[in-house]
PDB file of C-alpha atoms in Angstrom:
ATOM      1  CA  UNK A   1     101.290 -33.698 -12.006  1.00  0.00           C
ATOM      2  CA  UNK A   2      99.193 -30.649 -11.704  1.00  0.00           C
ATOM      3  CA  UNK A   3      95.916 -30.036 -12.248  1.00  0.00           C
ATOM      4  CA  UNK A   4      96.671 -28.383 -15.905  1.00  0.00           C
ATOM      5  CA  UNK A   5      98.835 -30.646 -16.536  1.00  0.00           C
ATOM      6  CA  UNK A   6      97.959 -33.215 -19.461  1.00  0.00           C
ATOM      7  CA  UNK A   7      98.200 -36.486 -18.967  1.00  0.00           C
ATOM      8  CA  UNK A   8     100.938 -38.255 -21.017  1.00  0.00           C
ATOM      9  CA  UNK A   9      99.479 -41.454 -22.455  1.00  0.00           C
ATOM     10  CA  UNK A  10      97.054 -38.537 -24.048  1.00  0.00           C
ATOM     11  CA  UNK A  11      93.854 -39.079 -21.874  1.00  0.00           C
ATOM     12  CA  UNK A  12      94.498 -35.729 -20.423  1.00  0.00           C
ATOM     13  CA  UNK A  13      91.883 -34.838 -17.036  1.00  0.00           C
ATOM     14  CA  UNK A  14      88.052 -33.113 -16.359  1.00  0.00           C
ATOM     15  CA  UNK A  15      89.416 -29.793 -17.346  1.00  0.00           C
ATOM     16  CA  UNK A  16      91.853 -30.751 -20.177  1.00  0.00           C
ATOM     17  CA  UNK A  17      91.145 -33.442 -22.124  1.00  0.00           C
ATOM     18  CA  UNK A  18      93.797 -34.687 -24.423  1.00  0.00           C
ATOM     19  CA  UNK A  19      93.270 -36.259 -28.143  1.00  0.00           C
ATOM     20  CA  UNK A  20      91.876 -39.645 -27.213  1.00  0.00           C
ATOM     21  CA  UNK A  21      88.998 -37.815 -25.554  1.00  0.00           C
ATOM     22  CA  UNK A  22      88.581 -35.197 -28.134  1.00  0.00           C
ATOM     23  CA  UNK A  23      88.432 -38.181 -30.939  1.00  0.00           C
ATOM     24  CA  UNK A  24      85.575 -40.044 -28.480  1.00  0.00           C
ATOM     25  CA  UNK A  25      83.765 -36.954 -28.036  1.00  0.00           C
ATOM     26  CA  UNK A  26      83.883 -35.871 -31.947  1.00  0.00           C
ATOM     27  CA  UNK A  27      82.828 -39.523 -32.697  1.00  0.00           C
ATOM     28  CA  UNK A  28      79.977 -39.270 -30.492  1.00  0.00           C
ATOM     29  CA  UNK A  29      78.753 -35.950 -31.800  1.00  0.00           C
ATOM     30  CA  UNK A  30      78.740 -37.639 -35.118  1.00  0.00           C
ATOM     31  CA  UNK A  31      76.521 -40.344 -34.195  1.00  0.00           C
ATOM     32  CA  UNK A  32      74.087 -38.409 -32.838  1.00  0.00           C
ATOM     33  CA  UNK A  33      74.101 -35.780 -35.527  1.00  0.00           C
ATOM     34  CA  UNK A  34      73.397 -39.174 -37.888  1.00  0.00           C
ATOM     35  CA  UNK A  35      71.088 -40.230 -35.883  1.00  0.00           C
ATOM     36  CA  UNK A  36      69.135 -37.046 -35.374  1.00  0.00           C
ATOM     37  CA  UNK A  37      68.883 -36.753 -39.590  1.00  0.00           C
ATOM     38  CA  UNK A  38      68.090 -40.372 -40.032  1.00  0.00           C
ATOM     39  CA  UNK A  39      64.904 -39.869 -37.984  1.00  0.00           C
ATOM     40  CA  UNK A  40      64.372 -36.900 -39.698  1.00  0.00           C
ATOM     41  CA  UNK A  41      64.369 -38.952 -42.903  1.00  0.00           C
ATOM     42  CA  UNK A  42      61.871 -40.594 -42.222  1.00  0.00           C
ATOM     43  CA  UNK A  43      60.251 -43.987 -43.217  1.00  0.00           C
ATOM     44  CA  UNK A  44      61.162 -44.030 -47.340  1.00  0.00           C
ATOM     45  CA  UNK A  45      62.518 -40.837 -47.202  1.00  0.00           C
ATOM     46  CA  UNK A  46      64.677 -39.297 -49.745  1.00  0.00           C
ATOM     47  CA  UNK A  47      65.702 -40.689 -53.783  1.00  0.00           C
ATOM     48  CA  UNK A  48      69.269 -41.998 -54.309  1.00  0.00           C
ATOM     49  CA  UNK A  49      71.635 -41.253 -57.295  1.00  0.00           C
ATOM     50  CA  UNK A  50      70.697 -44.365 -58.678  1.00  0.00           C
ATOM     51  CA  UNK A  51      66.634 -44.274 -58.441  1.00  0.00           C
ATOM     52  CA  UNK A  52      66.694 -40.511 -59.939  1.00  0.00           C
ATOM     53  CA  UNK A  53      69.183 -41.695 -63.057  1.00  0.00           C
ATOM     54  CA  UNK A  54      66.800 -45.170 -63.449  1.00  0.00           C
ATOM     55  CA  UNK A  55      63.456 -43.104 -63.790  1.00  0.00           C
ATOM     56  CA  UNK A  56      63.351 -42.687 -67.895  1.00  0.00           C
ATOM     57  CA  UNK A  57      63.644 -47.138 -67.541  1.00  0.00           C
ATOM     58  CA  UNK A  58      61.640 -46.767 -64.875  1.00  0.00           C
ATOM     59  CA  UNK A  59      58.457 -45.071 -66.914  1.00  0.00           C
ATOM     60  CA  UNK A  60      59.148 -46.856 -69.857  1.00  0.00           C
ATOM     61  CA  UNK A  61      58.558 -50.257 -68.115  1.00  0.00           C
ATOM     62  CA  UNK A  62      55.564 -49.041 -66.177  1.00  0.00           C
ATOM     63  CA  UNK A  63      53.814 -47.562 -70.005  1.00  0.00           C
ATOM     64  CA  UNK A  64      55.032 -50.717 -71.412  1.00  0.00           C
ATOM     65  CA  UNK A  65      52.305 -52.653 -68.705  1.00  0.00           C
ATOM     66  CA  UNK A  66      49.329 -50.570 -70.372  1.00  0.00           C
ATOM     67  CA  UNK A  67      47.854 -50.299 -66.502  1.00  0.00           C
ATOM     68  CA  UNK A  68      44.661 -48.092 -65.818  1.00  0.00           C
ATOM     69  CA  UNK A  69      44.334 -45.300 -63.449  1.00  0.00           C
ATOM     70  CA  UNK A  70      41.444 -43.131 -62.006  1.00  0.00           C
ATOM     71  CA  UNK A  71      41.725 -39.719 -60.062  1.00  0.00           C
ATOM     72  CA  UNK A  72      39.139 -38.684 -57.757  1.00  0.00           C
ATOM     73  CA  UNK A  73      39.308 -35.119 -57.273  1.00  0.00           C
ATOM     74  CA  UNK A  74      40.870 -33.560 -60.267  1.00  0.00           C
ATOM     75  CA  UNK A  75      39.348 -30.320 -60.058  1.00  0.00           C
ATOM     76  CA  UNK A  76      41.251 -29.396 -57.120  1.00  0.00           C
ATOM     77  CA  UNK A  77      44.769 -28.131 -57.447  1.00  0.00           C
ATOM     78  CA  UNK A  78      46.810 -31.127 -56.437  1.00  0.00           C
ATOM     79  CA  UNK A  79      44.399 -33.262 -59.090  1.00  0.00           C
ATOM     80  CA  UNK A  80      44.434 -30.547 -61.742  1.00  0.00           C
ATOM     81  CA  UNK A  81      48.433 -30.960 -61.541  1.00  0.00           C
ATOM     82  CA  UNK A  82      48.435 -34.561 -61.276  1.00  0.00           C
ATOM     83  CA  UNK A  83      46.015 -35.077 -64.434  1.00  0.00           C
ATOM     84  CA  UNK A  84      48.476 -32.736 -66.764  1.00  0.00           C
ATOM     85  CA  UNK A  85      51.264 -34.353 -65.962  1.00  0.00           C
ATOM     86  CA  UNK A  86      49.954 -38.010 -66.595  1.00  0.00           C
ATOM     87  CA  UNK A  87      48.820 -37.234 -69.575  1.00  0.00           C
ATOM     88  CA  UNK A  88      52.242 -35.267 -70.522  1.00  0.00           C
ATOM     89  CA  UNK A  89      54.264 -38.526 -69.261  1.00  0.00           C
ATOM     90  CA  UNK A  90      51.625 -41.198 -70.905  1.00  0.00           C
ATOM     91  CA  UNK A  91      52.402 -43.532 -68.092  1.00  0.00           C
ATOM     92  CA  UNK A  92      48.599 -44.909 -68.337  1.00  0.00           C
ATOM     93  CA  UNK A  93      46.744 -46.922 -71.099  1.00  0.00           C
ATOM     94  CA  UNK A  94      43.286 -45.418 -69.671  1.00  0.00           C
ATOM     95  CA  UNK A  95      42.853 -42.221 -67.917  1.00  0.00           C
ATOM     96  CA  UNK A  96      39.454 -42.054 -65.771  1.00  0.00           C
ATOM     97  CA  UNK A  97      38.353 -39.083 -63.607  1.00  0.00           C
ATOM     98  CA  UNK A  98      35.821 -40.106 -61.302  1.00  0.00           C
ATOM     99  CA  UNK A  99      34.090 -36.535 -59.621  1.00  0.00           C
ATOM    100  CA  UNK A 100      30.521 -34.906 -59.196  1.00  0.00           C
ATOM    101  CA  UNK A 101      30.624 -32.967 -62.405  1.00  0.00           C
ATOM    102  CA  UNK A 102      31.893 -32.916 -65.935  1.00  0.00           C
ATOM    103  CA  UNK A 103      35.295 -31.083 -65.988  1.00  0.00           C
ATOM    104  CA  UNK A 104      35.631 -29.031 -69.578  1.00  0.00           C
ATOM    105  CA  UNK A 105      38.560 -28.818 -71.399  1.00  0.00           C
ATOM    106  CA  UNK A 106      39.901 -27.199 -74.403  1.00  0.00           C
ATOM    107  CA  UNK A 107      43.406 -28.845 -75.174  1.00  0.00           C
ATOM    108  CA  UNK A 108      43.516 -31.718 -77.402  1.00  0.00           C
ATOM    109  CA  UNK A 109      45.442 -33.595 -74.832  1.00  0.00           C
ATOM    110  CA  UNK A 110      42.923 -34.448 -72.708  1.00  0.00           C
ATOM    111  CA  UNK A 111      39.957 -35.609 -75.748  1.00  0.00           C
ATOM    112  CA  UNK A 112      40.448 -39.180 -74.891  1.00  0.00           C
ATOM    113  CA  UNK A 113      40.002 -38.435 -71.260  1.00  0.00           C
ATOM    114  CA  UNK A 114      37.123 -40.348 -69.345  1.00  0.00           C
ATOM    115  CA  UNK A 115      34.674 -39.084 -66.889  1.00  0.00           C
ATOM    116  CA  UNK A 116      32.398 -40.703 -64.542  1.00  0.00           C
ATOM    117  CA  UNK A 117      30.152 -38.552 -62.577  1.00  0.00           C
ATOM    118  CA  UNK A 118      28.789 -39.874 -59.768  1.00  0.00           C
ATOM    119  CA  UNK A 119      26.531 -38.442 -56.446  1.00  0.00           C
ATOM    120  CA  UNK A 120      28.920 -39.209 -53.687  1.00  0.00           C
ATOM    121  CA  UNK A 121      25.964 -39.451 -51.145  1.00  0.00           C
ATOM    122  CA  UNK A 122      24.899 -42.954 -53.358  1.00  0.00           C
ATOM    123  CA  UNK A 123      28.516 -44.235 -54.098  1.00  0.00           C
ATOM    124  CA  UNK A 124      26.987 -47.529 -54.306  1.00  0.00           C
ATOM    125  CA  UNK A 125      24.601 -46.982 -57.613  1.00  0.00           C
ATOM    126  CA  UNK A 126      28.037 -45.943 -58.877  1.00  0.00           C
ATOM    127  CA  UNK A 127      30.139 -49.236 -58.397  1.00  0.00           C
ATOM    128  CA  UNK A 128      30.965 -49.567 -62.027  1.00  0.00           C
ATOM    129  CA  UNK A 129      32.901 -46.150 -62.257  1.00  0.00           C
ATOM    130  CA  UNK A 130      35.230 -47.718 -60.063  1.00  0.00           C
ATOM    131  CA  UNK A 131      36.143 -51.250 -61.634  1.00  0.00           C
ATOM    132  CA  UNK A 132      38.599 -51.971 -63.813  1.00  0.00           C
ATOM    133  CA  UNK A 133      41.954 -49.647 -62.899  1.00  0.00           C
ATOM    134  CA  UNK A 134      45.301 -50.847 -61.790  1.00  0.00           C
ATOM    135  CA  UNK A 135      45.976 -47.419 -59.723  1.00  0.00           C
ATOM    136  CA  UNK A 136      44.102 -44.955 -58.264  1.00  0.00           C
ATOM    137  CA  UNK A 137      45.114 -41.605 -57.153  1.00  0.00           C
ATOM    138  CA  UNK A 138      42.570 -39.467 -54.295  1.00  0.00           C
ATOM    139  CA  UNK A 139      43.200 -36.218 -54.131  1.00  0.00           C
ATOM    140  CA  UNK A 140      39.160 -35.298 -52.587  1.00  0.00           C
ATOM    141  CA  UNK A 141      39.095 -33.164 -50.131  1.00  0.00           C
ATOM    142  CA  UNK A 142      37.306 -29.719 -48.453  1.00  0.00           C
ATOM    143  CA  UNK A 143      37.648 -27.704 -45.906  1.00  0.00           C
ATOM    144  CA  UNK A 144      36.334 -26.807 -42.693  1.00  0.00           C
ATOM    145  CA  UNK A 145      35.299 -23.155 -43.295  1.00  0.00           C
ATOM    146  CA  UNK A 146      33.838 -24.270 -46.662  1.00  0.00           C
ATOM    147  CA  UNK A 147      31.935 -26.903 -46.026  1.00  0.00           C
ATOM    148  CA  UNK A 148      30.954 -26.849 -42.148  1.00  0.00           C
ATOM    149  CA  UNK A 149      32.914 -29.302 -39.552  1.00  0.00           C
ATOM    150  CA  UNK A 150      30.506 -32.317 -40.607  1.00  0.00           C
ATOM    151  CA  UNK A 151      30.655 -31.231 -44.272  1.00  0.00           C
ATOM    152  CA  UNK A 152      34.271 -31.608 -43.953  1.00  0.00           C
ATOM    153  CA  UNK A 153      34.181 -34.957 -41.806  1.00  0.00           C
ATOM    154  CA  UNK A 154      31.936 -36.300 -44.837  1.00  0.00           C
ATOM    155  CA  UNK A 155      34.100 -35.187 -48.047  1.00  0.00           C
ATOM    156  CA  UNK A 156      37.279 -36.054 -46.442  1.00  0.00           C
ATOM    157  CA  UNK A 157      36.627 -39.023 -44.489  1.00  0.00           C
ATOM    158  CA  UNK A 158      33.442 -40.775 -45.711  1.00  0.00           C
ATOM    159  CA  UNK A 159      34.096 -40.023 -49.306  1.00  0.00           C
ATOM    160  CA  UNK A 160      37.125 -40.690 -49.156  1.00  0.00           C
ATOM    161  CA  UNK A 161      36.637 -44.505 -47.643  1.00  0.00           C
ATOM    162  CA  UNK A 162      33.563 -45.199 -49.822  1.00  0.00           C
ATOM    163  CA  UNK A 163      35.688 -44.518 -52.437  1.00  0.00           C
ATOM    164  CA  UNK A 164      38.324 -46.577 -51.314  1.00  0.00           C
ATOM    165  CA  UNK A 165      36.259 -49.675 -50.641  1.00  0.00           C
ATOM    166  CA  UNK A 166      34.630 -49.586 -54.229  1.00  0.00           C
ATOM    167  CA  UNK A 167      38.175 -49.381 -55.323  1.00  0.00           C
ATOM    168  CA  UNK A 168      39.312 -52.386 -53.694  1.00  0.00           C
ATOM    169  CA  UNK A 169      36.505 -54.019 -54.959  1.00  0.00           C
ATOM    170  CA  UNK A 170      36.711 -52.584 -58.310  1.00  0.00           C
ATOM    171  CA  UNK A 171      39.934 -54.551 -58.569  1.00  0.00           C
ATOM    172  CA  UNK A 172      42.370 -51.844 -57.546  1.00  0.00           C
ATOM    173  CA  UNK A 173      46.051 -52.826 -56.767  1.00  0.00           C
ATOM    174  CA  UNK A 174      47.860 -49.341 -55.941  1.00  0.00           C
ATOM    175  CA  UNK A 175      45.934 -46.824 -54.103  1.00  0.00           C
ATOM    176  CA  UNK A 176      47.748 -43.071 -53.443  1.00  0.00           C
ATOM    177  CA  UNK A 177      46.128 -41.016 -51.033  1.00  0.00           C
ATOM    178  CA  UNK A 178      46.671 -36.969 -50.418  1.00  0.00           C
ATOM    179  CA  UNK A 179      46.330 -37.046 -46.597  1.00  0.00           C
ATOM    180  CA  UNK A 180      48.090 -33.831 -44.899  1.00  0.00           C
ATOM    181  CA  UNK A 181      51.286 -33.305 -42.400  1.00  0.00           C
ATOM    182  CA  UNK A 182      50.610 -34.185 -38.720  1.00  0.00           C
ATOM    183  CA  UNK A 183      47.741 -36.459 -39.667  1.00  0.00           C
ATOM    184  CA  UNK A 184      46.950 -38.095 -36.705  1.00  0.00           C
ATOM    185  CA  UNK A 185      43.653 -39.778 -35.544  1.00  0.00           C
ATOM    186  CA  UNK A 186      44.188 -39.340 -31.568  1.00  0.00           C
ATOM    187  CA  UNK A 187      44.864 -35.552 -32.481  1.00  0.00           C
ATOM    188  CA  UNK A 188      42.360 -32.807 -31.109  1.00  0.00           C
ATOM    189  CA  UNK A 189      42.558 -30.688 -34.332  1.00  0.00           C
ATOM    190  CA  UNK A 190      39.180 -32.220 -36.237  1.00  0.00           C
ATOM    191  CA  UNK A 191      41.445 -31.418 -39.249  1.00  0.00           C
ATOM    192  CA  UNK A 192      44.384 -33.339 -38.729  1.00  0.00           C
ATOM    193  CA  UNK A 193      42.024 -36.210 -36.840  1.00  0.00           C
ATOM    194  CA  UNK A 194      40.443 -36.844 -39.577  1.00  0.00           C
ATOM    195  CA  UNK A 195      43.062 -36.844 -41.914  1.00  0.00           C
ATOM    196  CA  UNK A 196      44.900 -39.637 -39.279  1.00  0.00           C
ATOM    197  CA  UNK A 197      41.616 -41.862 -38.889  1.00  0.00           C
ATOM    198  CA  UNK A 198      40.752 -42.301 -43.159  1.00  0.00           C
ATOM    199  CA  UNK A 199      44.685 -43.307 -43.585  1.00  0.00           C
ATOM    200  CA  UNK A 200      43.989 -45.765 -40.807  1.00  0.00           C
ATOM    201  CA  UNK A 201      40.418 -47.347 -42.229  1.00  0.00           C
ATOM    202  CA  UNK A 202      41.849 -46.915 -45.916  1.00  0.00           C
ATOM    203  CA  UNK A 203      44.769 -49.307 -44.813  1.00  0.00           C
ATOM    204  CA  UNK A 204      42.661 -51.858 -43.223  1.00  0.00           C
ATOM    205  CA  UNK A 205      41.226 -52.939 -46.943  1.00  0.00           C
ATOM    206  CA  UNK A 206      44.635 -54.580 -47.643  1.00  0.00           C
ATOM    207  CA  UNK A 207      45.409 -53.142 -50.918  1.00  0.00           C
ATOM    208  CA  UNK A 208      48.481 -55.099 -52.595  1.00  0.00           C
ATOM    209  CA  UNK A 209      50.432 -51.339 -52.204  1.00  0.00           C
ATOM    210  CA  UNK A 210      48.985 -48.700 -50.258  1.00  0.00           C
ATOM    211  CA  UNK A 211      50.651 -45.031 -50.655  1.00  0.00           C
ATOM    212  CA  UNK A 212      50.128 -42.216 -48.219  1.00  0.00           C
ATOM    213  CA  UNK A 213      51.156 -38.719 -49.068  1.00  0.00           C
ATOM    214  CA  UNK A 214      51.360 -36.940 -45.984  1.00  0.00           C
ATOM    215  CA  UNK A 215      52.933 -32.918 -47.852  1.00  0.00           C
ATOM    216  CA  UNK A 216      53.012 -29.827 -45.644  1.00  0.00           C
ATOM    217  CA  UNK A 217      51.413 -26.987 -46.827  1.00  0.00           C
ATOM    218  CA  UNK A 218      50.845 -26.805 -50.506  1.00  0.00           C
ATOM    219  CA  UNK A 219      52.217 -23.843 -52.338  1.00  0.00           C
ATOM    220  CA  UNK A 220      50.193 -22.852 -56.075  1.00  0.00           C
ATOM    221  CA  UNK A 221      48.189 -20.763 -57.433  1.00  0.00           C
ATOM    222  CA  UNK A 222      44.773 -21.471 -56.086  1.00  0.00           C
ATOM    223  CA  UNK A 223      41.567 -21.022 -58.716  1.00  0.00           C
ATOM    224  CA  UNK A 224      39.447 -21.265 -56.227  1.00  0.00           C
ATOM    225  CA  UNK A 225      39.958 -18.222 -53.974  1.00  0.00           C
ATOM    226  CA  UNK A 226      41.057 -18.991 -50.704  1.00  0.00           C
ATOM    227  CA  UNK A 227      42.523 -15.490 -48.530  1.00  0.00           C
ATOM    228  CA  UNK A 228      43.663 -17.804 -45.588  1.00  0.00           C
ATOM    229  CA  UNK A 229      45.668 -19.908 -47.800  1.00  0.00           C
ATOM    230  CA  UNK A 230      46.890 -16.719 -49.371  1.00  0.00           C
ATOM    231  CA  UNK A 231      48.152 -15.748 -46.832  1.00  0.00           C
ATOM    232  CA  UNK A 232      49.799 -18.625 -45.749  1.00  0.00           C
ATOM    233  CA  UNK A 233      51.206 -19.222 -48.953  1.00  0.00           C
ATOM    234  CA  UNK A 234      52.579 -15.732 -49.140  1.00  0.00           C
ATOM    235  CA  UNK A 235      54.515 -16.107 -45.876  1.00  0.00           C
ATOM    236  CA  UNK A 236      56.145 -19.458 -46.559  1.00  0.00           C
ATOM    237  CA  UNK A 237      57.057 -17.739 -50.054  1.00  0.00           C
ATOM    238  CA  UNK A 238      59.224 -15.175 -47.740  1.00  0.00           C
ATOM    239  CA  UNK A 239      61.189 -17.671 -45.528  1.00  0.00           C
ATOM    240  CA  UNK A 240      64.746 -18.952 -46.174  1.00  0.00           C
ATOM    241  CA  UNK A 241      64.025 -22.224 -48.570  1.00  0.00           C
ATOM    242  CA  UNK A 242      65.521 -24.346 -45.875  1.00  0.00           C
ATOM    243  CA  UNK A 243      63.298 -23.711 -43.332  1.00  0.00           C
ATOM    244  CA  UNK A 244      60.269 -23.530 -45.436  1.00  0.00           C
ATOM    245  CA  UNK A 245      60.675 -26.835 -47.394  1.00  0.00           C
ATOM    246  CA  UNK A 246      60.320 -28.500 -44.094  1.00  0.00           C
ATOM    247  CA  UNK A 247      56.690 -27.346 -43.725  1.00  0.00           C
ATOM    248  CA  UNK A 248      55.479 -26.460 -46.825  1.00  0.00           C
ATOM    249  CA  UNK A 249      55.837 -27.386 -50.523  1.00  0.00           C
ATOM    250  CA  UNK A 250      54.814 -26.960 -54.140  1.00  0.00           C
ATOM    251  CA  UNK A 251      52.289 -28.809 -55.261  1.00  0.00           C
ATOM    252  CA  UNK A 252      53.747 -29.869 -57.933  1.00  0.00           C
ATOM    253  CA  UNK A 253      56.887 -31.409 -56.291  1.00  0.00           C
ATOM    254  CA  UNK A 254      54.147 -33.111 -54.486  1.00  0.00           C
ATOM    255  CA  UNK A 255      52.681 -34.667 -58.139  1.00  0.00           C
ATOM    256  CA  UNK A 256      56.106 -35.317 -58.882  1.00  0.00           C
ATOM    257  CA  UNK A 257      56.710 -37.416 -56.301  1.00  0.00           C
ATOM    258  CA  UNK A 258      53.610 -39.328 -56.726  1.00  0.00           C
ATOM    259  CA  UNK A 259      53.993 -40.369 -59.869  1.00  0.00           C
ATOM    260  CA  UNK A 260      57.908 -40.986 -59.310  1.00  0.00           C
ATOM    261  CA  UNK A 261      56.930 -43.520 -56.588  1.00  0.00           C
ATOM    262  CA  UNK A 262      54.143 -44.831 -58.698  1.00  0.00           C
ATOM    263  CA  UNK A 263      56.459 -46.124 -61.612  1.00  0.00           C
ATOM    264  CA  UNK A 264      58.999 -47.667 -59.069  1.00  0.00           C
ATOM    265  CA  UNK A 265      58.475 -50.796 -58.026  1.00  0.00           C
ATOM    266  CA  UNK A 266      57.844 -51.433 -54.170  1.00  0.00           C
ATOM    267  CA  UNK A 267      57.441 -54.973 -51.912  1.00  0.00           C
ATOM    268  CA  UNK A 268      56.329 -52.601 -49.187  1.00  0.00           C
ATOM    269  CA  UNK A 269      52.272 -53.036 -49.039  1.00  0.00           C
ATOM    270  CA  UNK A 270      52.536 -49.634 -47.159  1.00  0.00           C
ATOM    271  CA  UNK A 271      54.425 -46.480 -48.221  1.00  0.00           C
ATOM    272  CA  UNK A 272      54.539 -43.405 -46.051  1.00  0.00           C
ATOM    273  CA  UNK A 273      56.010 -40.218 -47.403  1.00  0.00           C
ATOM    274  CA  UNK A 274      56.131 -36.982 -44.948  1.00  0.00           C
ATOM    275  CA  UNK A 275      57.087 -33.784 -46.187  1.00  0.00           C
ATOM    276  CA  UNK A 276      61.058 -34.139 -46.649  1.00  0.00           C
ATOM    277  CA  UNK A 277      60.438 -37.250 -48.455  1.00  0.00           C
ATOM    278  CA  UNK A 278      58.230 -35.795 -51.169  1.00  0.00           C
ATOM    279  CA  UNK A 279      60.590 -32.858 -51.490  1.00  0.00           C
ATOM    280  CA  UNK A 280      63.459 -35.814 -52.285  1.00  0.00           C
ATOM    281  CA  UNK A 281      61.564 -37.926 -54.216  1.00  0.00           C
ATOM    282  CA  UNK A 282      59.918 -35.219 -55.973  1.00  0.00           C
ATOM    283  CA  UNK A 283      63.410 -33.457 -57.596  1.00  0.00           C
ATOM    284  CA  UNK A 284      63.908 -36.146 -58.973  1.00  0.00           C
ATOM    285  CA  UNK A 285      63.006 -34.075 -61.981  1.00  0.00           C
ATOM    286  CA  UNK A 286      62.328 -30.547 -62.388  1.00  0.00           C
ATOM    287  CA  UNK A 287      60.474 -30.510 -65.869  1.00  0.00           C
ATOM    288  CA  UNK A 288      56.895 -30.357 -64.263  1.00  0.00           C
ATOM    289  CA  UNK A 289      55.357 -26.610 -64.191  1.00  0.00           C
ATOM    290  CA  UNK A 290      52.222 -26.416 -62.313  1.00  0.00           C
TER     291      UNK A 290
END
């Protein structure tokens, strides 16, 4: 037999493999293109069939519990978002925003809103504001160029915590928290370090479920003007939508997915959604404008 020659029993040789080898090889590639987009998934990635068609049951049961929630930070854009769309889905008995100042509002949904104002710096003289809810939802944060690097450090870590602790304490059983993509405390980025080290300390206080939200960069309409983000925003808006949902995404996809997770029921004490998994979870229904 030469050295073209395929082998009869259909193994075939190095240069010319014959159809047993071609099925192996396919059936490899396979695998690892399965495994490649199951660790892409990441942990709690994605919503099935099932989970999107069960949300209407889903939010009824949860309204039906008459559970309390508070936001902290709901005059940013993610909290701004977040607030509407609670109030639009009345998933919560008791709505509390917990912030520095006294947000106005004109619409008639919001006149049974609460407000706590409190002085971050004395969190402690504020301990009431933060008894009584079932859920909270933290959505502080500042940045860098706004607030200095130890302005920053403070808001987003030290706030943050305090926050969380007084939570805990407060009687707090499901505690969300807006962290960012990459978070990582042994990263050099200050940003992205601090992000990492507050999911880490806010886990430690053993909350019965403990949700991180870990979204890329977030796409809206800033009130607060922001050129950078502009910018950024801008150039994500430009790319192919497959390529820029993996780094970047509306915010409110990202409320969506919050308060999709929120209603479902979880025995997982920590939940860890990345980027592709808020995109999933967060189709789950496209009613929600921003």
């Amino acid at each position: 037999m030469g050295r073209g020659d395929a082998d009869p029993r259909g193994r075939g040789d190095s240069l010319n493999p014959g159809p047993a080898a071609l099925s192996a090889a396919a059936a490899a590639l396979l695998a690892a293109l399965l495994l490649l987009w199951l660790e892409d998934a990441g942990p709690g990635a994605g919503s099935s069939m099932a989970e999107t068609e069960a949300l209407p049951k889903l939010r009824e049961d949860f309204r039906m519990q008459n559970k309390s929630v508070f936001i902290l930070g709901a005059s940013g854009e993610t909290g701004r978002v977040l607030l509407k769309e609670i109030l639009e889905q009345n998933l919560f008995s008791k709505v509390t925003l917990i912030g520095r100042r006294k947000l106005t509002f004109d619409e008639e949904a919001y006149k049974n809103v609460n407000q706590e104002v409190v002085d971050f710096e004395k969190l402690d003289d504020y301990a009431s504001a933060f008894q009584g809810h079932d859920v909270g939802f933290c959505c502080l944060g500042t940045t860098r160029k706004k607030a200095g690097a130890e302005g920053f450090v403070r808001v987003d870590r030290d706030y943050v915590l305090k926050s969380a602790e007084l939570a805990k304490a407060g009687g707090c059983k499901h505690f969300n928290l807006l962290s960012s993509k990459g978070a990582d405390k042994s990263s050099n980025f200050l940003y992205l370090q601090v992000k990492g080290e507050v999911e880490a300390r806010v886990e430690e206080l053993q909350f019965e479920r403990y949700s991180v939200f870990r979204p890329g960069v977030l796409l809206c309409d800033r009130q607060e003007s922001r050129p950078g983000e502009w910018l950024v925003r801008k150039f994500f808006g430009s790319l192919p939508e497959s390529w820029a949902s993996g780094h970047s995404v509306p915010v409110a996809t990202v409320v969506r997915a919050m308060l999709n997770n929120a209603v479902n029921p979880s025995g997982k004490k920590k939940e860890l959604l990345d980027n592709n998994a808020i995109h999933d979870l967060g189709k789950a229904n496209d009613s929600l404008e921003p």
